[in-house]
Coordinates of C-alpha atoms in Angstrom, one line a residue:
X1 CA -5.7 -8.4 -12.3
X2 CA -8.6 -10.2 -10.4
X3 CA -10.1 -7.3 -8.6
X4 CA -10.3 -3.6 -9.5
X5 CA -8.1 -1.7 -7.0
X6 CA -9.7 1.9 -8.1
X7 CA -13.2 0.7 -7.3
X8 CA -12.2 -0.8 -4.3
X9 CA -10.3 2.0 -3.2
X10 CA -13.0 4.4 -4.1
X11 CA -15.7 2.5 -2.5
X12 CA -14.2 2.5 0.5
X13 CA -13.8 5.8 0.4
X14 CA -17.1 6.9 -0.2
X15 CA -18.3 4.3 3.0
X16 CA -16.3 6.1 5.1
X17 CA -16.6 9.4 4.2
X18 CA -12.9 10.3 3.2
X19 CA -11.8 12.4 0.7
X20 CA -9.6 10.4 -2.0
X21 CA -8.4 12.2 -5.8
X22 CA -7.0 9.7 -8.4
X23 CA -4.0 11.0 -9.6
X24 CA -3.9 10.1 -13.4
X25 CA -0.6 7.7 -14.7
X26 CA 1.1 10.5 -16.1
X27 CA 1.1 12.3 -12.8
X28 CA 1.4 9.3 -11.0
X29 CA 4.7 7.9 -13.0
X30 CA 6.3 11.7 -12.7
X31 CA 5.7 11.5 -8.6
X32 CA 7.5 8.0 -8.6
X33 CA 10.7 9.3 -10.8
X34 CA 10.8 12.4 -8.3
X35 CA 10.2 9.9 -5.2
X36 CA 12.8 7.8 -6.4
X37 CA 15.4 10.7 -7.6
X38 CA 15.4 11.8 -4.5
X39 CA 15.0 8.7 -1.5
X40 CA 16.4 5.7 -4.0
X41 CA 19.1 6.7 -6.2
X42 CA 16.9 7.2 -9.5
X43 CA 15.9 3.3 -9.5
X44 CA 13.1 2.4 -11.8
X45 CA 12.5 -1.3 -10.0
X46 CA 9.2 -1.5 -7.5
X47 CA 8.6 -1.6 -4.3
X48 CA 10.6 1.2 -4.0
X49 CA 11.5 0.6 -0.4
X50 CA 13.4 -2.4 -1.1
X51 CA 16.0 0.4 -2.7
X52 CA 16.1 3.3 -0.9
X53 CA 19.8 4.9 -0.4
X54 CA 19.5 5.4 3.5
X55 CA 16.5 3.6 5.1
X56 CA 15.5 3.0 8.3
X57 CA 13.8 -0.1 10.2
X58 CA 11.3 -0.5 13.0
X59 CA 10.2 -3.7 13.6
X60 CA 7.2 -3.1 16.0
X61 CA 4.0 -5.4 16.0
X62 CA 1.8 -2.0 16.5
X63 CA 4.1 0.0 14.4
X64 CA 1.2 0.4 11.5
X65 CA -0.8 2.4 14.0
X66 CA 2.2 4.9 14.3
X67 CA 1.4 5.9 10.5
X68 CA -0.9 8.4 11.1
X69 CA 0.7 10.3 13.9
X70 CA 3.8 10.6 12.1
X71 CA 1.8 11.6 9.1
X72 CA -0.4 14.1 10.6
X73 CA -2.3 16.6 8.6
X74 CA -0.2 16.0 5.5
X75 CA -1.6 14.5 1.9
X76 CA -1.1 10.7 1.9
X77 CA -0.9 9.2 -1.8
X78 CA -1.3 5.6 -2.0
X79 CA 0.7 4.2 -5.3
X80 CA 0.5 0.7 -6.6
X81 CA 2.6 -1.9 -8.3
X82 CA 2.3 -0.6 -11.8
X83 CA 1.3 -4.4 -12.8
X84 CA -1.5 -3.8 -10.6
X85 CA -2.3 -0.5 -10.9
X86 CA -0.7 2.3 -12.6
X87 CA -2.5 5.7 -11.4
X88 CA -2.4 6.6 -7.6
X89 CA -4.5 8.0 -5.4
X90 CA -4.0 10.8 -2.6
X91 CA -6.0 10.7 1.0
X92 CA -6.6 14.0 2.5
X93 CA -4.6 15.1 5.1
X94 CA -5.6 14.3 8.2
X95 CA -8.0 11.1 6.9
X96 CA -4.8 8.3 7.1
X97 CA -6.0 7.6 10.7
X98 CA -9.6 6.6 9.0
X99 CA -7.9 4.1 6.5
X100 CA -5.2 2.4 9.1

């Protein structure tokens, strides 16, 4: 790994004043099985949106700034290729618009 994704994460954060809680690797490999139970059949393989059972595509140049809208005031949690980085980290809700 050539940068620390944690420490980048978290600085930016803390920059920006936005509330971010790593989630530890246990916790963060027990959200993936449930995400993936549920949206992708029970695969283990990453990105998990390259196998979800029913997905859906739009294929918009501004579509990233959409993100926040349809999240809202909900928790966001930001997960990682495991190679890369195995805990995850949740953005309070409300804060996605900050990041995006």
């Amino acid at each position: 790994m050539l940068w620390n994704i944690e420490e980048q994460i978290m600085s930016a954060a803390a920059s920006m004043n936005i509330n971010v809680t790593k989630i530890s690797e246990h916790d963060t490999e027990l959200r993936f099985q449930q995400l993936s139970r549920k949206y992708a059949n029970g695969t283990k393989l990453f990105p998990l949106w390259e196998h979800l059972d029913n997905d859906i595509v739009v294929q918009h140049p501004e579509a990233w700034k959409w993100i926040a809208e349809y999240i809202g005031n909900s928790q966001a949690i930001l997960m990682f290729n495991p190679s890369d980085e195995k805990s995850s980290y949740e953005v309070e809700g409300g804060q996605v618009q900050i990041i995006v």
